[in-house]
Amino acid sequence: MDKKTVIFEIRRQANPDAPAVWETFELEWRPGMNVTSAMMEIAANPVTADGKPTTPITYDSNCLEEICGSCAMRINGKARMACSALVDNLDQPIRIEPLSKFPLVRDLQVDRSVLFENLKRVKGWIPVDGTYDLGPGPRVYPEQQEANYPLSNCISCTCCMEVCPQFNESTNFVGAATIAQVKLFNNHPTGKVLKEERLRALSGDGGIQECGFAQNCVEACPKKLPLTNAISDVGRDVIVQVAKDFLRG
Ligand code: SF4
Ligand code: SF4
Ligand code: FES
């Protein structure tokens, strides 16, 4: 009996200026196979379905358990994590492409540093100097922890930005992930010391007003962050901040 196989069509590009080409691979099916494990198999034996030797595919990956956020790519047209994309749940041939909204490095690897620049812009951190003992921090009550925990699950995968119609070069929109982290850190009793600065950072060019509220982001998020709630809550806070700043002169 013939062995069951899985067909992959993978978009290859040797560098940002090289032409894109598609290569087809046919791998033996294995139970529990996912897109990352298939890519590892191709690396071990980089030969296309028609027997032509090729190079291993370049892609990002680390944790293999949907925690590090590095392996986002387009799989059958959908932005998602390769390590949790089980082959058995995908239509064949499985088409794999890099994310389209970020500068391409090679093959499936893109440069997503814009998200980290955006997090710097909104001071997406809690400002504590850890070089000496500050004593116990303020209490965080269980209700606050429960409200904030879903926001802390962001893995910086950028799927929400990939699918967002407003995330493009003409708007410079920061995207949903950054807005959600503003809510998380503004809600924190220590983090809120920078609340006003964060809200001001979201009030200008590329800020929260660019969001068209199409809600593609919340559908695409692999960690199910409550992004639309975060966008409306932070949007309201930004308006209040702008009004306060106006009245202060
Ligand atoms: S609601 Fe729509 S426009 Fe706003 S961040 Fe999400 S996908 Fe983008
Ligand atoms: S909000 Fe969701 S989709 Fe966006 S970067 Fe975080 S985990 Fe990824
Ligand atoms: S390898 Fe870390 S999320 Fe996929």
PDB file of C-alpha atoms and ligand atoms in Angstrom:
ATOM      1  CA  MET A   1       0.000   0.000   0.000  1.00  0.00           C
ATOM      2  CA  ASP A   2       1.259   3.498  -0.868  1.00  0.00           C
ATOM      3  CA  LYS A   3       2.360   5.579   2.092  1.00  0.00           C
ATOM      4  CA  LYS A   4       0.194   8.605   2.951  1.00  0.00           C
ATOM      5  CA  THR A   5       1.973  11.852   2.083  1.00  0.00           C
ATOM      6  CA  VAL A   6       1.501  15.574   2.653  1.00  0.00           C
ATOM      7  CA  ILE A   7       2.112  18.186  -0.035  1.00  0.00           C
ATOM      8  CA  PHE A   8       3.532  21.607   0.830  1.00  0.00           C
ATOM      9  CA  GLU A   9       3.868  24.562  -1.536  1.00  0.00           C
ATOM     10  CA  ILE A  10       6.311  27.037  -0.045  1.00  0.00           C
ATOM     11  CA  ARG A  11       7.123  30.530  -1.246  1.00  0.00           C
ATOM     12  CA  ARG A  12      10.870  30.988  -1.409  1.00  0.00           C
ATOM     13  CA  GLN A  13      12.864  34.212  -1.755  1.00  0.00           C
ATOM     14  CA  ALA A  14      16.623  34.209  -1.291  1.00  0.00           C
ATOM     15  CA  ASN A  15      16.737  37.886  -0.276  1.00  0.00           C
ATOM     16  CA  PRO A  16      14.446  40.940  -0.387  1.00  0.00           C
ATOM     17  CA  ASP A  17      15.508  41.786  -3.961  1.00  0.00           C
ATOM     18  CA  ALA A  18      15.439  38.266  -5.396  1.00  0.00           C
ATOM     19  CA  PRO A  19      12.404  37.013  -7.325  1.00  0.00           C
ATOM     20  CA  ALA A  20       9.933  34.889  -5.347  1.00  0.00           C
ATOM     21  CA  VAL A  21       9.541  31.272  -6.463  1.00  0.00           C
ATOM     22  CA  TRP A  22       7.288  28.454  -5.285  1.00  0.00           C
ATOM     23  CA  GLU A  23       8.695  25.051  -4.412  1.00  0.00           C
ATOM     24  CA  THR A  24       6.645  21.918  -3.788  1.00  0.00           C
ATOM     25  CA  PHE A  25       7.620  19.273  -1.235  1.00  0.00           C
ATOM     26  CA  GLU A  26       6.023  15.906  -0.603  1.00  0.00           C
ATOM     27  CA  LEU A  27       6.624  14.438   2.858  1.00  0.00           C
ATOM     28  CA  GLU A  28       5.589  11.210   4.450  1.00  0.00           C
ATOM     29  CA  TRP A  29       2.607  11.815   6.772  1.00  0.00           C
ATOM     30  CA  ARG A  30       3.279  11.319  10.489  1.00  0.00           C
ATOM     31  CA  PRO A  31       0.823  11.498  13.401  1.00  0.00           C
ATOM     32  CA  GLY A  32       0.864  14.912  15.103  1.00  0.00           C
ATOM     33  CA  MET A  33       2.808  16.495  12.236  1.00  0.00           C
ATOM     34  CA  ASN A  34       2.711  20.289  12.186  1.00  0.00           C
ATOM     35  CA  VAL A  35       4.060  22.909   9.797  1.00  0.00           C
ATOM     36  CA  THR A  36       7.245  23.485  11.807  1.00  0.00           C
ATOM     37  CA  SER A  37       8.053  19.787  12.066  1.00  0.00           C
ATOM     38  CA  ALA A  38       7.547  19.537   8.297  1.00  0.00           C
ATOM     39  CA  MET A  39      10.009  22.375   7.770  1.00  0.00           C
ATOM     40  CA  MET A  40      12.528  20.565   9.987  1.00  0.00           C
ATOM     41  CA  GLU A  41      12.138  17.461   7.829  1.00  0.00           C
ATOM     42  CA  ILE A  42      12.723  19.506   4.704  1.00  0.00           C
ATOM     43  CA  ALA A  43      15.881  20.966   6.291  1.00  0.00           C
ATOM     44  CA  ALA A  44      17.144  17.439   6.963  1.00  0.00           C
ATOM     45  CA  ASN A  45      16.539  16.480   3.315  1.00  0.00           C
ATOM     46  CA  PRO A  46      16.052  19.573   1.128  1.00  0.00           C
ATOM     47  CA  VAL A  47      14.754  17.962  -2.059  1.00  0.00           C
ATOM     48  CA  THR A  48      11.619  19.128  -3.902  1.00  0.00           C
ATOM     49  CA  ALA A  49       8.748  16.836  -4.889  1.00  0.00           C
ATOM     50  CA  ASP A  50      10.206  16.484  -8.390  1.00  0.00           C
ATOM     51  CA  GLY A  51      13.561  15.381  -6.978  1.00  0.00           C
ATOM     52  CA  LYS A  52      15.500  18.650  -7.323  1.00  0.00           C
ATOM     53  CA  PRO A  53      18.003  19.438  -4.528  1.00  0.00           C
ATOM     54  CA  THR A  54      17.320  22.820  -2.926  1.00  0.00           C
ATOM     55  CA  THR A  55      18.251  24.752   0.231  1.00  0.00           C
ATOM     56  CA  PRO A  56      16.627  24.417   3.684  1.00  0.00           C
ATOM     57  CA  ILE A  57      13.830  26.916   4.245  1.00  0.00           C
ATOM     58  CA  THR A  58      14.581  29.928   6.405  1.00  0.00           C
ATOM     59  CA  TYR A  59      11.950  30.623   9.055  1.00  0.00           C
ATOM     60  CA  ASP A  60      11.787  31.749  12.674  1.00  0.00           C
ATOM     61  CA  SER A  61      10.887  29.339  15.441  1.00  0.00           C
ATOM     62  CA  ASN A  62      11.862  28.713  19.024  1.00  0.00           C
ATOM     63  CA  CYS A  63       9.492  27.377  21.675  1.00  0.00           C
ATOM     64  CA  LEU A  64       7.384  25.006  19.499  1.00  0.00           C
ATOM     65  CA  GLU A  65       4.448  25.519  21.874  1.00  0.00           C
ATOM     66  CA  GLU A  66       2.835  28.820  20.776  1.00  0.00           C
ATOM     67  CA  ILE A  67       4.547  30.852  23.461  1.00  0.00           C
ATOM     68  CA  CYS A  68       7.505  32.661  21.890  1.00  0.00           C
ATOM     69  CA  GLY A  69       5.532  34.238  19.026  1.00  0.00           C
ATOM     70  CA  SER A  70       8.322  33.812  16.486  1.00  0.00           C
ATOM     71  CA  CYS A  71       6.835  31.375  13.946  1.00  0.00           C
ATOM     72  CA  ALA A  72       3.962  33.481  12.538  1.00  0.00           C
ATOM     73  CA  MET A  73       3.471  33.012   8.805  1.00  0.00           C
ATOM     74  CA  ARG A  74       0.604  32.703   6.298  1.00  0.00           C
ATOM     75  CA  ILE A  75      -0.644  29.145   6.095  1.00  0.00           C
ATOM     76  CA  ASN A  76      -3.320  28.542   3.459  1.00  0.00           C
ATOM     77  CA  GLY A  77      -3.759  32.311   3.350  1.00  0.00           C
ATOM     78  CA  LYS A  78      -4.253  32.770   7.094  1.00  0.00           C
ATOM     79  CA  ALA A  79      -1.795  34.441   9.490  1.00  0.00           C
ATOM     80  CA  ARG A  80      -1.084  31.915  12.235  1.00  0.00           C
ATOM     81  CA  MET A  81       1.611  30.119  14.186  1.00  0.00           C
ATOM     82  CA  ALA A  82       3.389  27.317  12.334  1.00  0.00           C
ATOM     83  CA  CYS A  83       4.103  25.281  15.460  1.00  0.00           C
ATOM     84  CA  SER A  84       0.415  24.905  16.333  1.00  0.00           C
ATOM     85  CA  ALA A  85      -0.759  24.387  12.741  1.00  0.00           C
ATOM     86  CA  LEU A  86      -1.496  20.660  12.655  1.00  0.00           C
ATOM     87  CA  VAL A  87      -1.238  19.195   9.201  1.00  0.00           C
ATOM     88  CA  ASP A  88      -4.326  17.026   9.777  1.00  0.00           C
ATOM     89  CA  ASN A  89      -6.435  20.178  10.170  1.00  0.00           C
ATOM     90  CA  LEU A  90      -5.193  21.835   6.967  1.00  0.00           C
ATOM     91  CA  ASP A  91      -6.404  21.509   3.375  1.00  0.00           C
ATOM     92  CA  GLN A  92      -3.798  20.233   0.929  1.00  0.00           C
ATOM     93  CA  PRO A  93      -1.676  21.315  -0.761  1.00  0.00           C
ATOM     94  CA  ILE A  94      -0.614  23.367   2.252  1.00  0.00           C
ATOM     95  CA  ARG A  95       0.468  26.768   0.953  1.00  0.00           C
ATOM     96  CA  ILE A  96       3.001  28.589   3.085  1.00  0.00           C
ATOM     97  CA  GLU A  97       4.036  32.220   2.644  1.00  0.00           C
ATOM     98  CA  PRO A  98       5.753  34.837   4.801  1.00  0.00           C
ATOM     99  CA  LEU A  99       3.723  37.544   6.536  1.00  0.00           C
ATOM    100  CA  SER A 100       3.103  40.269   3.952  1.00  0.00           C
ATOM    101  CA  LYS A 101       3.183  43.465   6.029  1.00  0.00           C
ATOM    102  CA  PHE A 102       6.759  43.247   7.282  1.00  0.00           C
ATOM    103  CA  PRO A 103      10.094  43.555   5.462  1.00  0.00           C
ATOM    104  CA  LEU A 104      11.169  40.180   4.123  1.00  0.00           C
ATOM    105  CA  VAL A 105      14.526  38.814   5.236  1.00  0.00           C
ATOM    106  CA  ARG A 106      14.556  35.446   3.439  1.00  0.00           C
ATOM    107  CA  ASP A 107      11.945  32.779   2.608  1.00  0.00           C
ATOM    108  CA  LEU A 108       9.471  32.822   5.525  1.00  0.00           C
ATOM    109  CA  GLN A 109      11.524  35.057   7.791  1.00  0.00           C
ATOM    110  CA  VAL A 110      10.422  38.683   8.141  1.00  0.00           C
ATOM    111  CA  ASP A 111      11.626  41.591  10.244  1.00  0.00           C
ATOM    112  CA  ARG A 112       8.920  42.356  12.822  1.00  0.00           C
ATOM    113  CA  SER A 113      10.944  44.860  14.829  1.00  0.00           C
ATOM    114  CA  VAL A 114       8.265  47.520  14.170  1.00  0.00           C
ATOM    115  CA  LEU A 115       6.218  45.962  16.982  1.00  0.00           C
ATOM    116  CA  PHE A 116       9.092  46.374  19.418  1.00  0.00           C
ATOM    117  CA  GLU A 117       9.630  49.967  18.247  1.00  0.00           C
ATOM    118  CA  ASN A 118       5.918  50.609  18.846  1.00  0.00           C
ATOM    119  CA  LEU A 119       6.154  49.123  22.345  1.00  0.00           C
ATOM    120  CA  LYS A 120       9.092  51.434  23.039  1.00  0.00           C
ATOM    121  CA  ARG A 121       7.037  54.380  21.752  1.00  0.00           C
ATOM    122  CA  VAL A 122       4.293  53.688  24.328  1.00  0.00           C
ATOM    123  CA  LYS A 123       6.701  52.703  27.106  1.00  0.00           C
ATOM    124  CA  GLY A 124       5.324  49.181  27.244  1.00  0.00           C
ATOM    125  CA  TRP A 125       6.948  48.268  30.539  1.00  0.00           C
ATOM    126  CA  ILE A 126       6.746  48.850  34.286  1.00  0.00           C
ATOM    127  CA  PRO A 127       9.402  51.344  35.358  1.00  0.00           C
ATOM    128  CA  VAL A 128      11.097  49.797  38.376  1.00  0.00           C
ATOM    129  CA  ASP A 129      14.781  50.068  39.114  1.00  0.00           C
ATOM    130  CA  GLY A 130      15.745  46.577  40.193  1.00  0.00           C
ATOM    131  CA  THR A 131      19.218  47.450  41.500  1.00  0.00           C
ATOM    132  CA  TYR A 132      18.078  47.975  45.087  1.00  0.00           C
ATOM    133  CA  ASP A 133      15.272  46.780  47.345  1.00  0.00           C
ATOM    134  CA  LEU A 134      12.204  48.973  46.905  1.00  0.00           C
ATOM    135  CA  GLY A 135      10.163  47.037  49.425  1.00  0.00           C
ATOM    136  CA  PRO A 136       6.859  45.407  48.589  1.00  0.00           C
ATOM    137  CA  GLY A 137       4.988  46.836  45.617  1.00  0.00           C
ATOM    138  CA  PRO A 138       1.352  47.926  45.766  1.00  0.00           C
ATOM    139  CA  ARG A 139      -1.227  45.182  46.133  1.00  0.00           C
ATOM    140  CA  VAL A 140      -2.796  43.786  42.984  1.00  0.00           C
ATOM    141  CA  TYR A 141      -6.215  42.457  43.868  1.00  0.00           C
ATOM    142  CA  PRO A 142      -7.504  39.193  42.398  1.00  0.00           C
ATOM    143  CA  GLU A 143     -10.132  41.029  40.319  1.00  0.00           C
ATOM    144  CA  GLN A 144      -7.388  43.206  38.805  1.00  0.00           C
ATOM    145  CA  GLN A 145      -5.227  40.154  38.160  1.00  0.00           C
ATOM    146  CA  GLU A 146      -8.105  38.415  36.445  1.00  0.00           C
ATOM    147  CA  ALA A 147      -8.856  41.429  34.271  1.00  0.00           C
ATOM    148  CA  ASN A 148      -5.209  41.865  33.275  1.00  0.00           C
ATOM    149  CA  TYR A 149      -4.161  38.272  32.803  1.00  0.00           C
ATOM    150  CA  PRO A 150      -5.646  37.850  29.290  1.00  0.00           C
ATOM    151  CA  LEU A 151      -3.761  40.960  28.136  1.00  0.00           C
ATOM    152  CA  SER A 152      -0.501  39.576  29.513  1.00  0.00           C
ATOM    153  CA  ASN A 153      -0.813  36.575  27.173  1.00  0.00           C
ATOM    154  CA  CYS A 154       0.366  38.536  24.128  1.00  0.00           C
ATOM    155  CA  ILE A 155       3.242  36.681  22.457  1.00  0.00           C
ATOM    156  CA  SER A 156       4.205  39.532  20.064  1.00  0.00           C
ATOM    157  CA  CYS A 157       3.459  37.334  17.070  1.00  0.00           C
ATOM    158  CA  THR A 158       2.128  40.275  14.968  1.00  0.00           C
ATOM    159  CA  CYS A 159      -0.768  38.240  13.478  1.00  0.00           C
ATOM    160  CA  CYS A 160      -3.125  41.049  14.570  1.00  0.00           C
ATOM    161  CA  MET A 161      -1.032  43.555  12.612  1.00  0.00           C
ATOM    162  CA  GLU A 162      -0.786  41.362   9.515  1.00  0.00           C
ATOM    163  CA  VAL A 163      -4.581  41.156   9.200  1.00  0.00           C
ATOM    164  CA  CYS A 164      -5.321  44.769  10.114  1.00  0.00           C
ATOM    165  CA  PRO A 165      -6.390  46.869   7.106  1.00  0.00           C
ATOM    166  CA  GLN A 166      -5.149  49.985   8.901  1.00  0.00           C
ATOM    167  CA  PHE A 167      -1.647  48.670   9.575  1.00  0.00           C
ATOM    168  CA  ASN A 168       0.196  49.952   6.537  1.00  0.00           C
ATOM    169  CA  GLU A 169       2.815  52.486   5.523  1.00  0.00           C
ATOM    170  CA  SER A 170       0.362  55.301   4.899  1.00  0.00           C
ATOM    171  CA  THR A 171      -1.153  55.274   8.409  1.00  0.00           C
ATOM    172  CA  ASN A 172       1.864  54.233  10.542  1.00  0.00           C
ATOM    173  CA  PHE A 173      -0.788  52.714  12.815  1.00  0.00           C
ATOM    174  CA  VAL A 174       0.763  51.047  15.869  1.00  0.00           C
ATOM    175  CA  GLY A 175      -1.664  48.114  15.735  1.00  0.00           C
ATOM    176  CA  ALA A 176      -3.796  46.266  18.237  1.00  0.00           C
ATOM    177  CA  ALA A 177      -1.029  44.483  20.178  1.00  0.00           C
ATOM    178  CA  THR A 178       0.588  47.749  21.255  1.00  0.00           C
ATOM    179  CA  ILE A 179      -2.758  49.220  22.307  1.00  0.00           C
ATOM    180  CA  ALA A 180      -3.513  46.121  24.385  1.00  0.00           C
ATOM    181  CA  GLN A 181      -0.178  46.450  26.165  1.00  0.00           C
ATOM    182  CA  VAL A 182      -0.957  50.096  26.944  1.00  0.00           C
ATOM    183  CA  LYS A 183      -4.113  48.928  28.685  1.00  0.00           C
ATOM    184  CA  LEU A 184      -2.193  46.215  30.565  1.00  0.00           C
ATOM    185  CA  PHE A 185       0.524  48.537  31.874  1.00  0.00           C
ATOM    186  CA  ASN A 186      -1.861  51.429  32.568  1.00  0.00           C
ATOM    187  CA  ASN A 187      -3.987  49.077  34.664  1.00  0.00           C
ATOM    188  CA  HIS A 188      -1.029  48.025  36.769  1.00  0.00           C
ATOM    189  CA  PRO A 189      -0.706  49.943  40.069  1.00  0.00           C
ATOM    190  CA  THR A 190       3.007  50.567  39.484  1.00  0.00           C
ATOM    191  CA  GLY A 191       2.860  50.753  35.684  1.00  0.00           C
ATOM    192  CA  LYS A 192       0.256  53.507  35.725  1.00  0.00           C
ATOM    193  CA  VAL A 193       2.879  56.060  36.733  1.00  0.00           C
ATOM    194  CA  LEU A 194       3.513  56.339  32.956  1.00  0.00           C
ATOM    195  CA  LYS A 195      -0.180  56.268  32.008  1.00  0.00           C
ATOM    196  CA  GLU A 196      -0.352  59.827  30.692  1.00  0.00           C
ATOM    197  CA  GLU A 197       2.772  59.423  28.562  1.00  0.00           C
ATOM    198  CA  ARG A 198       1.424  56.215  27.049  1.00  0.00           C
ATOM    199  CA  LEU A 199      -1.925  57.791  26.216  1.00  0.00           C
ATOM    200  CA  ARG A 200      -0.234  60.818  24.640  1.00  0.00           C
ATOM    201  CA  ALA A 201       1.902  58.498  22.517  1.00  0.00           C
ATOM    202  CA  LEU A 202      -1.314  56.988  21.151  1.00  0.00           C
ATOM    203  CA  SER A 203      -2.968  60.319  20.410  1.00  0.00           C
ATOM    204  CA  GLY A 204      -0.826  61.452  17.488  1.00  0.00           C
ATOM    205  CA  ASP A 205       0.132  60.189  14.048  1.00  0.00           C
ATOM    206  CA  GLY A 206      -0.324  56.418  13.804  1.00  0.00           C
ATOM    207  CA  GLY A 207      -2.206  56.412  17.095  1.00  0.00           C
ATOM    208  CA  ILE A 208      -5.461  54.857  18.146  1.00  0.00           C
ATOM    209  CA  GLN A 209      -7.637  57.075  15.954  1.00  0.00           C
ATOM    210  CA  GLU A 210      -6.326  55.157  12.914  1.00  0.00           C
ATOM    211  CA  CYS A 211      -8.212  52.023  14.023  1.00  0.00           C
ATOM    212  CA  GLY A 212     -11.262  51.409  11.832  1.00  0.00           C
ATOM    213  CA  PHE A 213     -12.650  48.881  14.335  1.00  0.00           C
ATOM    214  CA  ALA A 214     -12.946  46.167  11.651  1.00  0.00           C
ATOM    215  CA  GLN A 215     -12.038  43.601  14.349  1.00  0.00           C
ATOM    216  CA  ASN A 216      -9.918  41.382  12.094  1.00  0.00           C
ATOM    217  CA  CYS A 217      -7.300  41.508  14.842  1.00  0.00           C
ATOM    218  CA  VAL A 218      -9.359  39.807  17.523  1.00  0.00           C
ATOM    219  CA  GLU A 219     -10.225  36.963  15.134  1.00  0.00           C
ATOM    220  CA  ALA A 220      -6.593  36.391  14.183  1.00  0.00           C
ATOM    221  CA  CYS A 221      -5.064  36.508  17.668  1.00  0.00           C
ATOM    222  CA  PRO A 222      -3.821  33.006  18.578  1.00  0.00           C
ATOM    223  CA  LYS A 223      -3.914  33.864  22.288  1.00  0.00           C
ATOM    224  CA  LYS A 224      -7.452  35.258  22.167  1.00  0.00           C
ATOM    225  CA  LEU A 225      -6.595  38.634  23.668  1.00  0.00           C
ATOM    226  CA  PRO A 226      -9.666  40.839  24.235  1.00  0.00           C
ATOM    227  CA  LEU A 227      -8.373  43.304  21.650  1.00  0.00           C
ATOM    228  CA  THR A 228     -11.595  45.093  20.757  1.00  0.00           C
ATOM    229  CA  ASN A 229     -12.307  45.813  24.437  1.00  0.00           C
ATOM    230  CA  ALA A 230      -8.754  47.069  24.862  1.00  0.00           C
ATOM    231  CA  ILE A 231      -9.059  49.338  21.818  1.00  0.00           C
ATOM    232  CA  SER A 232     -12.324  50.873  23.009  1.00  0.00           C
ATOM    233  CA  ASP A 233     -11.107  51.315  26.628  1.00  0.00           C
ATOM    234  CA  VAL A 234      -7.797  52.849  25.599  1.00  0.00           C
ATOM    235  CA  GLY A 235      -9.530  54.977  22.941  1.00  0.00           C
ATOM    236  CA  ARG A 236     -11.752  56.485  25.626  1.00  0.00           C
ATOM    237  CA  ASP A 237      -8.737  57.135  27.900  1.00  0.00           C
ATOM    238  CA  VAL A 238      -6.850  58.804  25.041  1.00  0.00           C
ATOM    239  CA  ILE A 239      -9.771  61.177  24.407  1.00  0.00           C
ATOM    240  CA  VAL A 240      -9.925  62.073  28.120  1.00  0.00           C
ATOM    241  CA  GLN A 241      -6.164  62.641  28.159  1.00  0.00           C
ATOM    242  CA  VAL A 242      -6.275  64.894  25.097  1.00  0.00           C
ATOM    243  CA  ALA A 243      -9.098  66.922  26.702  1.00  0.00           C
ATOM    244  CA  LYS A 244      -7.178  67.236  29.981  1.00  0.00           C
ATOM    245  CA  ASP A 245      -4.044  68.373  28.172  1.00  0.00           C
ATOM    246  CA  PHE A 246      -6.097  70.917  26.210  1.00  0.00           C
ATOM    247  CA  LEU A 247      -7.637  72.363  29.386  1.00  0.00           C
ATOM    248  CA  ARG A 248      -4.252  72.509  31.104  1.00  0.00           C
ATOM    249  CA  GLY A 249      -3.087  74.548  28.128  1.00  0.00           C
TER     250      GLY A 249
HETATM  251  S1  SF4 B   1     -10.110  46.684  15.013  1.00  0.00           S
HETATM  252 FE1  SF4 B   1      -9.556  46.535  12.827  1.00  0.00          FE
HETATM  253  S2  SF4 B   1      -8.493  48.450  12.359  1.00  0.00           S
HETATM  254 FE2  SF4 B   1      -8.553  48.229  14.604  1.00  0.00          FE
HETATM  255  S3  SF4 B   1      -6.652  47.196  15.122  1.00  0.00           S
HETATM  256 FE3  SF4 B   1      -8.198  45.580  14.867  1.00  0.00          FE
HETATM  257  S4  SF4 B   1      -8.006  44.952  12.726  1.00  0.00           S
HETATM  258 FE4  SF4 B   1      -6.967  46.926  12.921  1.00  0.00          FE
HETATM  259  S1  SF4 B   2      -2.310  40.667  20.406  1.00  0.00           S
HETATM  260 FE1  SF4 B   2      -2.518  38.520  19.777  1.00  0.00          FE
HETATM  261  S2  SF4 B   2      -2.145  38.538  17.569  1.00  0.00           S
HETATM  262 FE2  SF4 B   2      -1.396  40.463  18.371  1.00  0.00          FE
HETATM  263  S3  SF4 B   2       0.770  40.151  18.761  1.00  0.00           S
HETATM  264 FE3  SF4 B   2      -0.314  39.708  20.683  1.00  0.00          FE
HETATM  265  S4  SF4 B   2      -0.723  37.522  20.631  1.00  0.00           S
HETATM  266 FE4  SF4 B   2      -0.179  38.112  18.545  1.00  0.00          FE
HETATM  267  S1  FES B   3       7.802  28.388  17.813  1.00  0.00           S
HETATM  268 FE1  FES B   3       7.223  29.708  19.459  1.00  0.00          FE
HETATM  269  S2  FES B   3       5.207  30.278  18.930  1.00  0.00           S
HETATM  270 FE2  FES B   3       5.717  28.849  17.389  1.00  0.00          FE
END
